[in-house]
Amino acid sequence: MIDPETGIPSLKAFRADGRRPSAKRLEQEIKARMPECSLMGIVARTAYWVEWWRRFGPPSGNEPKLTDPLGRYVIVTFVKGTNMGLYEAVRHIPGVSGHELSYIANKHFSIVLLNEAVADLVNAHARLDISQAWGDGTAVAADGIHMDTYLDNLLSETSVWYGKPGGVAYHHVSDTYIALFTHFIPCGGGRPSTSSRSSASCWKRDGRSTRKTWRTSRRT
């Protein structure tokens, strides 16, 4: 639409005519099949069905001498994953102590074991029908998001684009909606050069370990 007085084109906000009855029925069916769940409940359900919690344990490799290892590992994973803090979690989760959670996090968890648990979840997700409908795992998309950091951090720079100091978390996500990895780069690090690097992910299918490589073309 062009204003006849000023000659400046403008667009009006689109106004929907209202939802169709079929859209309302679809919404009701989705809510009936996908009831609202708590985040802690989702973590617990995946731990029960996928059994990723069995990856964790003491450094000796023996069975954990915990009363409820599944429950304790779920709580620690939830608390650490949400950045709640172990002793802050004690105020909201009855039946646990800060010392117990701290001991489990320091003695039963490691980067290697976390990666193995993540691989279990990725493998289970890749077998879902909905993830296979999105893609076949041969393509990857990359995008960055600004992250606040301390000023004395080596990655901290003042971004002209975002207008504040910090860094950029550069995420690589496959076409099956699986997060492959994240690069933390300075604000002036150059995203095209980062996205031109090849990435690889390894998972198991039909009992065999396969490795696929995704490459993104460098934009000029």
CSV table of N, CA and C in Angstrom, one decimal, residues 16 20 25 52 55 68 80 103 128 134 138-139 158 163 166-167 173 211 216:
chain,number,residue,atom,x,y,z
A,16,ALA,N,-5.6,-12.1,11.3
A,16,ALA,CA,-6.3,-13.4,10.9
A,16,ALA,C,-7.8,-13.3,11.1
A,20,ARG,N,-9.9,-21.8,12.2
A,20,ARG,CA,-10.9,-22.7,11.7
A,20,ARG,C,-11.3,-23.8,12.7
A,25,ARG,N,-9.8,-28.4,16.7
A,25,ARG,CA,-9.9,-29.8,17.0
A,25,ARG,C,-8.5,-30.4,17.0
A,52,TRP,N,20.1,-43.7,30.2
A,52,TRP,CA,21.4,-43.0,30.1
A,52,TRP,C,22.0,-42.9,31.5
A,55,ARG,N,25.3,-44.7,32.6
A,55,ARG,CA,26.6,-44.3,32.2
A,55,ARG,C,27.4,-43.7,33.4
A,68,ASP,N,19.1,-44.9,45.7
A,68,ASP,CA,18.3,-44.8,44.5
A,68,ASP,C,19.2,-44.1,43.5
A,80,LYS,N,22.2,-29.5,37.7
A,80,LYS,CA,23.4,-29.0,37.0
A,80,LYS,C,23.0,-28.4,35.6
A,103,TYR,N,28.7,-34.6,46.3
A,103,TYR,CA,29.6,-35.8,46.2
A,103,TYR,C,29.3,-36.5,44.9
A,128,LEU,N,13.4,-42.0,16.3
A,128,LEU,CA,12.0,-41.5,16.3
A,128,LEU,C,11.6,-41.2,14.9
A,134,TRP,N,12.1,-35.1,9.5
A,134,TRP,CA,12.7,-33.7,9.2
A,134,TRP,C,13.9,-33.8,8.3
A,138,THR,N,22.1,-35.7,6.9
A,138,THR,CA,23.3,-35.3,6.1
A,138,THR,C,23.5,-33.8,5.9
A,139,ALA,N,22.7,-33.0,6.6
A,139,ALA,CA,22.8,-31.6,6.5
A,139,ALA,C,22.9,-31.0,7.9
A,158,THR,N,33.2,-6.3,22.9
A,158,THR,CA,32.1,-5.5,22.7
A,158,THR,C,31.6,-5.6,21.3
A,163,GLY,N,25.5,-4.5,20.6
A,163,GLY,CA,25.6,-3.3,21.4
A,163,GLY,C,26.0,-3.6,22.8
A,166,GLY,N,30.4,-9.4,25.4
A,166,GLY,CA,30.1,-10.8,25.6
A,166,GLY,C,30.8,-11.6,24.6
A,167,GLY,N,30.2,-12.8,24.3
A,167,GLY,CA,30.7,-13.7,23.3
A,167,GLY,C,29.6,-14.3,22.5
A,173,VAL,N,23.3,-27.5,14.3
A,173,VAL,CA,22.2,-28.4,14.5
A,173,VAL,C,21.9,-29.1,13.2
A,211,ARG,N,29.8,-43.1,11.4
A,211,ARG,CA,30.2,-41.7,11.5
A,211,ARG,C,29.8,-40.9,10.2
A,216,THR,N,29.4,-27.3,5.7
A,216,THR,CA,28.7,-26.1,5.3
A,216,THR,C,29.6,-25.3,4.4
